[in-house]
Amino acid sequence: MSRLYTQEHEWIDVDGSTATVGITDYAQGQLGDVVFVDLPESGRAVTKGGEAAVVESVKAASDVYAPVSGTVTEANPALADDPSLVNSAPEGDGWFFKLTLSDASELDGLMDKAAYEAFVASL
Amino acid sequence: MADDADLKPLPLDGLHRRLGARIVPFAGYAMPIQYEGIIAEHNWTREQAGLFDVSHMGQLLVEGEGAADWLESLAPGDFKALQPHRVRYSLLLADNGGVLDDLMVTNTGRSLYLVVNGATKHDDIAHMQARLPAGISLHHMTDHALLALQGPAAVAVMSRFTLTPETANQPAFADLKFMAGARYQWNGVLIGVTRSGYTGEDGYEISVPSTHAEALAEALLAHAEVKPIGLGARDSLRLEAGLPLYGHDLTPEITPVEADLSFAISKRRKTEGGFPGAARILDQLFNGAPRKRVGLAIEGRMPAREGATVWNGDTQVGIVTSGGFAPSLSVPIAMAYVETPLAGDGTALEIDVRGRRIAARVVPMPFRQKNYVREGKQG
């Protein structure tokens, strides 16, 4: 399983034709205290770069984009009870949703960890 | 952040950065939005004392014979009856009765000291200058910073400072009551202190020469009860307290009656009028306004933000002007303007959030003191 990153600060763990998506530690730090996550329903089709979820901090609502196209299979049920998991464990228990990939070649343009860290350092 | 270079720094810029603030552009200034996190800072202010840098706000002095009469031609307060060392909340009004700004007015005994919003101060000054008669002067105190110390521990902390009234006829610091103000010598510096604020907490706003702002801030922060608080928590604190924010809940399109700020129209002015927009405002006061600012309690956990539409069945009946998460209540809350027949407490409405309807109910403000108070949950 390999983890890839977008310039929009989402991460994606790919395991065969399925993947898990969340936002990065850098992203949660920028958002501040997360108080609600509006997650996609199972079965919803998402497109690479399209809106997939909304994360609400105390101050503002921010869109979260799908790193690749596919069909959502599960939204993280733990975030309904404890949205602060996005702050405390953004790249672990604070994952957003799982999906089945419709086009694995879309992964090609994403960054690996080293490239993402260099990207964040350049911001 | 490329436009940071165009932003003016606050007098405490260096201190904010040393304290680890995240800096954002606001009202043309580089300002601290948060230090350790909005929820923690919000709760600290409710439980202890928070130090806010509000130096972006405009501090103005109006001096000259007839200054109170003149201000009454711009705002609906009874400034002629404002006693020395007393503070009043007021509204700068346009000719059509719309709100140009909200402000605090203190009678210093020699002058009227005004605190206006940072984003509107230059427009306010232009508005006032254009209407300034001979014999009255308007001075913008650009050489002063403004700090706010807010929270239940604020009085105890400030009481540890040696503050000597500037003159014998000014109240001793210990006698300074809510919505009162005076000038004190502190460490050889003259500071202006009002017991006021905009968080729903007891506390003070302190005007200090910019050259001494950092020394005062450091002296306040040296007390264990005091932490620096950013603009983010300032917004969530004032929202919970039901206090409108200019540019969002108050605009030139909104009248004081619609804003539910009729208390700012003094009794004598209700009879006499003589302020901008008086005909329209007094008509609304006595015969009703078409819409009203209300508080909305929101079902569930999804916040409704500024701009979200408010619905009664298939009819749009209003719009959210401020909305977010209330850290002290652990629920989303909002302020909205709704049609007056639907503004009564308990009215069930719906808010459209990203195409979905969420249930909301009109509730009295402030949200915190009067509604479902429970311990703020750390988010």
Coordinates of C-alpha atoms in Angstrom, one line a residue:
Chain A
M1 CA 0.0 0.0 0.0
S2 CA 1.4 3.4 -1.0
R3 CA 0.3 6.8 0.1
L4 CA 0.0 9.6 -2.4
Y5 CA -0.8 13.3 -2.0
T6 CA -2.5 16.1 -3.9
Q7 CA -1.7 19.8 -4.1
E8 CA -5.1 20.4 -2.4
H9 CA -3.6 18.6 0.7
E10 CA -5.6 15.3 0.4
W11 CA -3.9 12.0 0.9
I12 CA -4.9 8.7 -0.7
D13 CA -3.9 5.2 0.4
V14 CA -4.3 2.8 -2.5
D15 CA -4.8 -0.9 -2.1
G16 CA -5.5 -2.6 -5.4
S17 CA -8.7 -1.1 -6.8
T18 CA -9.8 0.5 -3.5
A19 CA -8.5 3.5 -1.7
T20 CA -8.9 5.5 1.5
V21 CA -8.9 9.3 1.4
G22 CA -8.2 12.0 4.1
I23 CA -6.6 15.4 4.5
T24 CA -3.0 15.9 5.5
D25 CA -1.6 17.1 8.9
Y26 CA -0.6 20.3 7.2
A27 CA -4.2 20.8 6.0
Q28 CA -5.7 20.2 9.5
G29 CA -3.2 22.6 11.0
Q30 CA -4.3 25.3 8.5
L31 CA -8.0 24.7 9.2
G32 CA -7.8 24.7 13.0
D33 CA -10.4 23.1 15.2
V34 CA -12.6 20.9 13.1
V35 CA -16.2 20.8 14.3
F36 CA -18.1 19.0 11.5
V37 CA -17.3 16.9 8.4
D38 CA -19.9 16.6 5.7
L39 CA -19.0 13.3 4.1
P40 CA -20.2 11.7 0.8
E41 CA -22.8 8.9 1.0
S42 CA -21.8 5.4 0.0
G43 CA -22.5 4.9 -3.7
R44 CA -21.8 8.5 -4.7
A45 CA -19.6 8.9 -7.8
V46 CA -16.8 11.4 -7.4
T47 CA -14.6 12.9 -10.1
K48 CA -10.9 13.6 -9.7
G49 CA -10.6 17.2 -8.5
G50 CA -14.3 17.5 -7.9
E51 CA -15.9 18.3 -4.5
A52 CA -16.2 15.2 -2.4
A53 CA -16.6 16.4 1.2
V54 CA -16.7 19.6 3.2
V55 CA -14.8 20.1 6.4
E56 CA -16.0 22.8 8.8
S57 CA -13.7 24.5 11.3
V58 CA -15.0 27.0 13.9
K59 CA -14.5 29.7 11.4
A60 CA -15.2 28.4 7.9
A61 CA -16.2 25.6 5.6
S62 CA -13.6 24.2 3.2
D63 CA -14.1 21.9 0.3
V64 CA -12.2 18.6 0.1
Y65 CA -11.6 17.2 -3.4
A66 CA -11.5 13.7 -4.7
P67 CA -7.8 12.8 -5.5
V68 CA -9.1 10.4 -8.2
S69 CA -12.4 9.4 -9.8
G70 CA -14.4 6.5 -8.3
T71 CA -17.4 5.4 -6.3
V72 CA -17.6 6.0 -2.6
T73 CA -18.0 2.8 -0.6
E74 CA -17.8 4.0 3.0
A75 CA -17.7 7.3 4.9
N76 CA -15.8 7.3 8.2
P77 CA -18.6 6.9 10.8
A78 CA -16.3 8.0 13.7
L79 CA -16.2 11.6 12.4
A80 CA -19.9 12.1 13.0
D81 CA -19.3 11.6 16.8
D82 CA -15.8 13.1 17.0
P83 CA -14.9 15.4 14.1
S84 CA -11.8 16.5 16.1
L85 CA -10.2 13.2 15.0
V86 CA -9.3 15.2 11.8
N87 CA -7.1 17.3 14.1
S88 CA -5.7 14.6 16.3
A89 CA -5.2 11.9 13.7
P90 CA -5.6 13.4 10.2
E91 CA -3.6 10.7 8.5
G92 CA -5.0 7.8 10.6
D93 CA -8.3 7.5 12.4
G94 CA -9.4 10.8 11.0
W95 CA -9.8 9.4 7.4
F96 CA -12.7 10.7 5.4
F97 CA -14.0 8.1 3.0
K98 CA -13.1 4.9 1.0
L99 CA -13.7 4.5 -2.7
T100 CA -13.2 2.1 -5.6
L101 CA -11.1 3.6 -8.3
S102 CA -12.5 4.0 -11.8
D103 CA -9.2 4.8 -13.5
A104 CA -6.0 3.8 -11.7
S105 CA -4.0 5.9 -14.3
E106 CA -5.2 9.0 -12.5
L107 CA -2.8 8.2 -9.7
D108 CA 0.1 9.0 -11.9
G109 CA 0.0 12.7 -11.4
L110 CA -0.1 12.6 -7.6
M111 CA 2.9 13.2 -5.3
D112 CA 4.7 10.8 -3.1
K113 CA 5.6 11.7 0.5
A114 CA 8.9 13.3 -0.3
A115 CA 7.4 15.4 -3.1
Y116 CA 4.5 16.5 -1.0
E117 CA 6.8 17.5 1.9
A118 CA 8.9 19.6 -0.6
F119 CA 5.6 21.1 -1.9
V120 CA 4.5 22.1 1.6
A121 CA 7.9 23.5 2.4
S122 CA 7.6 25.7 -0.7
L123 CA 4.3 27.3 0.5
Chain B
M1 CA 0.4 35.2 1.5
A2 CA 2.1 37.2 -1.2
D3 CA 0.1 40.3 -0.3
D4 CA 1.4 40.3 3.2
A5 CA 3.8 43.0 2.2
D6 CA 0.9 45.4 1.5
L7 CA -0.5 44.9 5.0
K8 CA 0.2 47.3 7.8
P9 CA 1.7 45.7 11.0
L10 CA 0.0 46.3 14.3
P11 CA 2.1 47.9 17.1
L12 CA 2.3 44.4 18.7
D13 CA 3.3 42.6 15.5
G14 CA 6.6 41.4 16.9
L15 CA 4.9 40.1 20.1
H16 CA 2.2 38.2 18.1
R17 CA 4.8 36.5 16.0
R18 CA 6.9 35.6 19.0
L19 CA 3.9 34.1 20.7
G20 CA 3.3 31.9 17.6
A21 CA 0.2 33.6 16.2
R22 CA -1.0 32.7 12.8
I23 CA -1.2 36.0 11.0
V24 CA -4.0 36.8 8.4
P25 CA -5.0 39.9 6.6
F26 CA -7.9 41.8 8.2
A27 CA -9.0 45.4 7.7
G28 CA -5.7 46.1 5.9
Y29 CA -3.6 44.9 8.8
A30 CA -1.6 41.7 9.4
M31 CA -3.5 40.4 12.4
P32 CA -3.4 37.3 14.7
I33 CA -6.3 35.0 13.9
Q34 CA -5.2 32.4 16.5
Y35 CA -2.4 31.2 18.8
E36 CA -3.1 27.8 20.2
G37 CA -6.5 27.3 18.6
I38 CA -9.9 29.0 18.5
I39 CA -11.8 26.6 20.8
A40 CA -9.1 26.6 23.5
E41 CA -8.7 30.4 23.3
H42 CA -12.5 30.9 23.4
N43 CA -12.9 28.7 26.4
W44 CA -9.9 30.3 28.2
T45 CA -11.6 33.8 27.7
R46 CA -14.8 32.4 29.2
E47 CA -13.1 30.9 32.2
Q48 CA -10.0 33.1 32.8
A49 CA -9.0 36.2 30.9
G50 CA -8.0 36.8 27.2
L51 CA -5.8 39.5 25.9
F52 CA -6.9 40.8 22.5
D53 CA -5.0 43.3 20.2
V54 CA -7.7 45.4 18.7
S55 CA -5.4 48.2 17.5
H56 CA -6.8 48.0 14.0
M57 CA -9.9 49.7 15.4
G58 CA -10.1 53.5 15.0
Q59 CA -9.7 55.7 18.1
L60 CA -11.1 59.2 17.6
L61 CA -11.3 62.2 19.8
V62 CA -14.0 64.9 19.2
E63 CA -13.3 68.1 21.0
G64 CA -14.9 71.6 21.1
E65 CA -18.0 73.3 22.3
G66 CA -21.1 71.6 21.1
A67 CA -19.3 68.3 20.4
A68 CA -22.2 66.3 21.9
D69 CA -24.8 68.2 19.9
W70 CA -22.8 67.6 16.7
L71 CA -22.5 63.8 17.4
E72 CA -26.2 63.7 17.9
S73 CA -26.6 64.9 14.3
L74 CA -24.8 61.7 13.2
A75 CA -25.9 59.1 15.7
P76 CA -29.1 58.4 17.7
G77 CA -27.6 58.5 21.3
D78 CA -28.3 61.1 24.0
F79 CA -24.8 62.3 24.2
K80 CA -25.8 65.6 25.8
A81 CA -26.9 63.5 28.8
L82 CA -23.8 61.2 28.7
Q83 CA -22.1 61.8 32.1
P84 CA -18.4 62.3 32.3
H85 CA -16.6 58.9 32.4
R86 CA -19.6 57.0 31.1
V87 CA -19.5 54.9 27.9
R88 CA -22.4 54.3 25.4
Y89 CA -22.8 52.0 22.5
S90 CA -24.1 53.9 19.4
L91 CA -24.5 53.7 15.6
L92 CA -23.3 56.0 12.9
L93 CA -26.3 56.4 10.6
A94 CA -26.7 57.2 6.9
D95 CA -29.3 59.6 5.7
N96 CA -31.6 56.7 4.8
G97 CA -31.3 55.3 8.3
G98 CA -28.9 52.5 7.3
V99 CA -26.0 51.7 9.7
L100 CA -22.6 53.0 8.6
D101 CA -20.8 51.7 11.6
D102 CA -21.3 50.8 15.3
L103 CA -19.1 52.5 17.8
M104 CA -18.5 53.1 21.5
V105 CA -18.6 56.7 22.8
T106 CA -17.0 57.8 26.1
N107 CA -17.3 61.2 27.6
T108 CA -13.8 61.8 28.9
G109 CA -14.9 65.1 30.6
R110 CA -13.0 67.1 28.0
S111 CA -13.9 65.4 24.8
L112 CA -15.8 62.5 23.3
Y113 CA -13.6 59.4 22.7
L114 CA -14.9 57.2 20.0
V115 CA -13.9 53.6 19.1
V116 CA -15.0 52.6 15.6
N117 CA -14.4 49.5 13.5
G118 CA -11.1 49.0 11.7
A119 CA -12.5 48.1 8.3
T120 CA -14.7 51.3 8.3
K121 CA -12.6 53.8 10.2
H122 CA -11.4 55.7 7.1
D123 CA -14.9 56.0 5.7
D124 CA -16.2 57.0 9.1
I125 CA -13.5 59.8 9.4
A126 CA -14.3 61.1 5.9
H127 CA -18.0 61.0 6.8
M128 CA -17.4 63.0 10.0
Q129 CA -14.9 65.4 8.5
A130 CA -17.3 66.3 5.7
R131 CA -19.9 67.3 8.4
L132 CA -17.5 68.9 10.9
P133 CA -18.5 72.5 11.9
A134 CA -16.0 75.2 12.8
G135 CA -15.0 75.0 16.4
I136 CA -15.1 71.2 16.7
S137 CA -12.0 69.1 16.0
L138 CA -11.7 65.4 15.1
H139 CA -8.4 63.7 15.9
H140 CA -7.5 60.2 14.8
M141 CA -5.3 58.7 17.5
T142 CA -3.0 56.8 15.1
D143 CA -0.2 56.8 17.8
H144 CA -2.3 54.7 20.2
A145 CA -2.8 50.9 20.4
L146 CA -6.0 49.3 21.8
L147 CA -5.9 46.2 23.9
A148 CA -8.9 44.3 25.3
L149 CA -8.7 42.2 28.4
Q150 CA -11.8 40.1 28.6
G151 CA -13.0 37.4 31.0
P152 CA -14.0 36.7 34.6
A153 CA -10.4 37.1 35.8
A154 CA -9.9 40.5 34.1
V155 CA -10.9 42.5 37.1
A156 CA -8.6 40.6 39.5
V157 CA -5.7 40.9 37.1
M158 CA -6.1 44.6 36.4
S159 CA -6.5 45.3 40.2
R160 CA -2.9 44.2 40.7
F161 CA -1.7 47.1 38.6
T162 CA -1.0 50.4 40.2
L163 CA -3.3 52.7 38.3
T164 CA -3.5 56.3 39.5
P165 CA -6.4 58.5 38.1
E166 CA -5.1 61.2 35.8
T167 CA -7.1 63.8 37.8
A168 CA -8.8 63.9 41.1
N169 CA -12.3 64.0 39.6
Q170 CA -11.8 60.7 37.7
P171 CA -13.0 57.5 39.3
A172 CA -10.5 55.3 41.2
F173 CA -9.8 52.2 39.2
A174 CA -11.6 50.0 41.8
D175 CA -14.8 52.1 41.3
L176 CA -14.8 51.7 37.5
K177 CA -18.2 50.1 36.7
F178 CA -19.4 48.4 33.6
M179 CA -19.6 51.0 30.7
A180 CA -17.5 53.5 32.6
G181 CA -14.1 54.8 31.6
A182 CA -11.2 57.0 32.8
R183 CA -7.6 57.8 32.3
Y184 CA -4.9 56.4 34.6
Q185 CA -1.1 56.7 35.0
W186 CA 0.5 53.4 34.7
N187 CA 4.3 53.2 35.0
G188 CA 4.5 56.9 34.0
V189 CA 2.3 56.4 30.9
L190 CA -1.2 57.7 30.5
I191 CA -3.7 55.0 29.5
G192 CA -7.4 55.2 28.8
V193 CA -9.4 52.4 30.3
T194 CA -13.1 51.6 29.7
R195 CA -14.8 48.7 31.4
S196 CA -16.4 47.3 28.3
G197 CA -15.7 44.9 25.5
Y198 CA -17.3 42.8 22.8
T199 CA -17.1 39.2 24.0
G200 CA -20.0 39.0 26.4
E201 CA -17.6 38.9 29.3
D202 CA -16.6 41.5 31.9
G203 CA -13.3 43.2 31.2
Y204 CA -11.6 46.3 29.9
E205 CA -10.5 48.0 26.7
I206 CA -7.2 49.9 27.2
S207 CA -5.9 52.7 25.0
V208 CA -2.2 52.9 25.3
P209 CA 0.5 54.9 23.4
S210 CA 1.9 52.5 20.7
T211 CA 5.4 53.0 22.1
H212 CA 4.2 51.4 25.4
A213 CA 1.8 48.8 24.0
E214 CA 4.2 45.9 24.1
A215 CA 5.3 46.7 27.7
L216 CA 1.6 46.7 28.8
A217 CA 0.8 43.5 26.9
E218 CA 3.8 41.8 28.4
A219 CA 2.8 43.0 31.9
L220 CA -0.7 41.6 31.4
L221 CA 0.5 38.3 29.9
A222 CA 2.8 37.9 32.9
H223 CA -0.2 37.0 35.0
A224 CA -1.1 33.3 34.9
E225 CA -4.8 34.0 34.2
V226 CA -4.0 35.9 30.9
K227 CA -3.4 34.3 27.5
P228 CA -3.2 36.0 24.1
I229 CA -6.4 35.5 22.1
G230 CA -6.8 35.9 18.3
L231 CA -9.5 37.3 16.0
G232 CA -11.0 33.8 15.5
A233 CA -12.1 33.4 19.1
R234 CA -13.1 37.1 19.2
D235 CA -15.6 36.3 16.5
S236 CA -17.0 33.1 18.2
L237 CA -17.2 34.9 21.6
R238 CA -19.2 37.9 20.2
L239 CA -21.5 35.5 18.2
E240 CA -22.4 33.5 21.3
A241 CA -23.0 36.8 23.1
G242 CA -25.5 37.8 20.4
L243 CA -23.4 40.9 19.4
P244 CA -23.6 41.9 15.7
L245 CA -20.4 42.3 13.7
Y246 CA -20.2 45.3 11.3
G247 CA -20.0 44.4 7.7
H248 CA -21.9 41.1 8.3
D249 CA -24.8 41.6 10.7
L250 CA -24.8 45.4 10.2
T251 CA -24.6 47.2 6.9
P252 CA -25.8 50.4 5.2
E253 CA -28.9 48.5 4.0
I254 CA -29.9 47.6 7.6
T255 CA -31.6 50.0 10.1
P256 CA -31.1 49.9 13.9
V257 CA -34.7 48.7 14.4
E258 CA -34.2 45.8 11.9
A259 CA -30.9 45.0 13.7
D260 CA -32.8 44.8 17.0
L261 CA -30.6 47.6 18.3
S262 CA -33.4 50.0 19.2
F263 CA -31.9 50.3 22.7
A264 CA -29.2 52.4 21.1
I265 CA -31.8 55.0 20.2
S266 CA -32.0 57.1 23.4
K267 CA -35.4 57.9 24.9
R268 CA -35.1 61.6 24.2
R269 CA -34.1 61.0 20.6
K270 CA -37.1 58.7 20.1
T271 CA -39.3 61.7 20.9
E272 CA -37.2 64.4 19.2
G273 CA -35.6 62.6 16.3
G274 CA -33.0 64.8 14.6
F275 CA -30.7 62.0 13.6
P276 CA -30.0 60.7 10.1
G277 CA -32.9 58.6 8.8
A278 CA -35.0 59.5 11.8
A279 CA -38.3 59.5 9.9
R280 CA -37.8 55.9 8.6
I281 CA -36.3 54.6 11.8
L282 CA -39.0 56.1 14.1
D283 CA -41.7 54.8 11.7
Q284 CA -40.2 51.3 12.0
L285 CA -39.8 51.7 15.8
F286 CA -43.5 52.5 16.3
N287 CA -45.1 50.7 13.4
G288 CA -42.8 47.7 12.9
A289 CA -39.9 46.9 10.6
P290 CA -40.2 44.4 7.7
R291 CA -37.4 42.2 9.0
K292 CA -35.5 41.6 12.2
R293 CA -32.2 40.2 13.3
V294 CA -32.7 37.0 15.3
G295 CA -30.7 34.1 16.8
L296 CA -31.1 30.7 15.3
A297 CA -30.4 27.4 17.1
I298 CA -29.5 24.8 14.6
E299 CA -30.4 21.1 14.8
G300 CA -27.5 18.7 14.4
R301 CA -23.9 19.6 14.1
M302 CA -23.5 21.1 10.7
P303 CA -22.9 24.9 10.9
A304 CA -24.8 27.3 8.7
R305 CA -22.6 30.2 7.4
E306 CA -23.0 33.8 6.4
G307 CA -25.0 33.9 3.1
A308 CA -27.1 30.7 3.8
T309 CA -30.7 31.3 2.9
V310 CA -33.5 30.8 5.5
W311 CA -36.8 29.2 4.5
N312 CA -40.3 28.8 5.7
G313 CA -41.6 25.9 3.6
D314 CA -41.1 26.9 -0.1
T315 CA -40.6 30.6 0.6
Q316 CA -37.3 32.2 1.3
V317 CA -37.8 34.4 4.4
G318 CA -34.3 35.5 5.3
I319 CA -30.6 35.1 5.2
V320 CA -27.9 34.1 7.7
T321 CA -25.4 37.0 8.4
S322 CA -23.1 35.2 10.9
G323 CA -22.9 31.6 11.6
G324 CA -20.5 29.1 13.1
F325 CA -19.8 26.7 15.9
A326 CA -20.4 27.9 19.5
P327 CA -17.5 26.5 21.5
S328 CA -19.2 27.1 24.9
L329 CA -22.3 25.4 23.8
S330 CA -20.8 22.7 21.5
V331 CA -23.5 23.4 18.9
P332 CA -23.8 25.5 15.7
I333 CA -25.5 28.9 16.1
A334 CA -26.3 31.7 13.7
M335 CA -27.6 35.2 13.4
A336 CA -30.1 35.9 10.6
Y337 CA -32.4 38.5 9.2
V338 CA -35.9 37.1 8.8
E339 CA -39.3 38.5 8.0
T340 CA -40.8 40.0 11.2
P341 CA -43.9 37.8 11.4
L342 CA -41.4 34.8 11.6
A343 CA -39.0 36.4 14.1
G344 CA -40.8 35.3 17.2
D345 CA -38.9 33.1 19.7
G346 CA -39.5 29.4 19.0
T347 CA -40.5 29.8 15.3
A348 CA -39.4 26.7 13.4
L349 CA -37.5 27.6 10.1
E350 CA -35.1 25.8 7.8
I351 CA -31.7 26.8 6.5
D352 CA -30.3 25.8 3.1
V353 CA -26.8 24.5 3.5
R354 CA -25.2 23.2 0.3
G355 CA -28.7 22.3 -1.1
R356 CA -29.9 20.6 2.0
R357 CA -32.4 21.9 4.5
I358 CA -31.5 21.8 8.1
A359 CA -33.9 22.6 10.9
A360 CA -33.5 25.8 12.9
R361 CA -35.5 27.6 15.6
V362 CA -35.6 31.2 16.5
V363 CA -34.1 31.7 20.0
P364 CA -33.4 34.7 22.2
M365 CA -29.9 36.2 22.2
P366 CA -27.5 36.1 23.8
F367 CA -27.2 32.4 23.0
R368 CA -25.0 31.5 25.9
Q369 CA -26.6 33.1 29.0
K370 CA -30.1 32.2 28.1
N371 CA -29.9 28.9 26.4
Y372 CA -28.8 25.3 27.1
V373 CA -25.6 26.2 28.9
R374 CA -23.3 23.3 29.3
E375 CA -19.6 22.7 29.5
G376 CA -17.8 23.5 26.3
K377 CA -16.4 20.3 24.9
Q378 CA -12.9 20.4 23.6
G379 CA -13.2 19.9 19.9

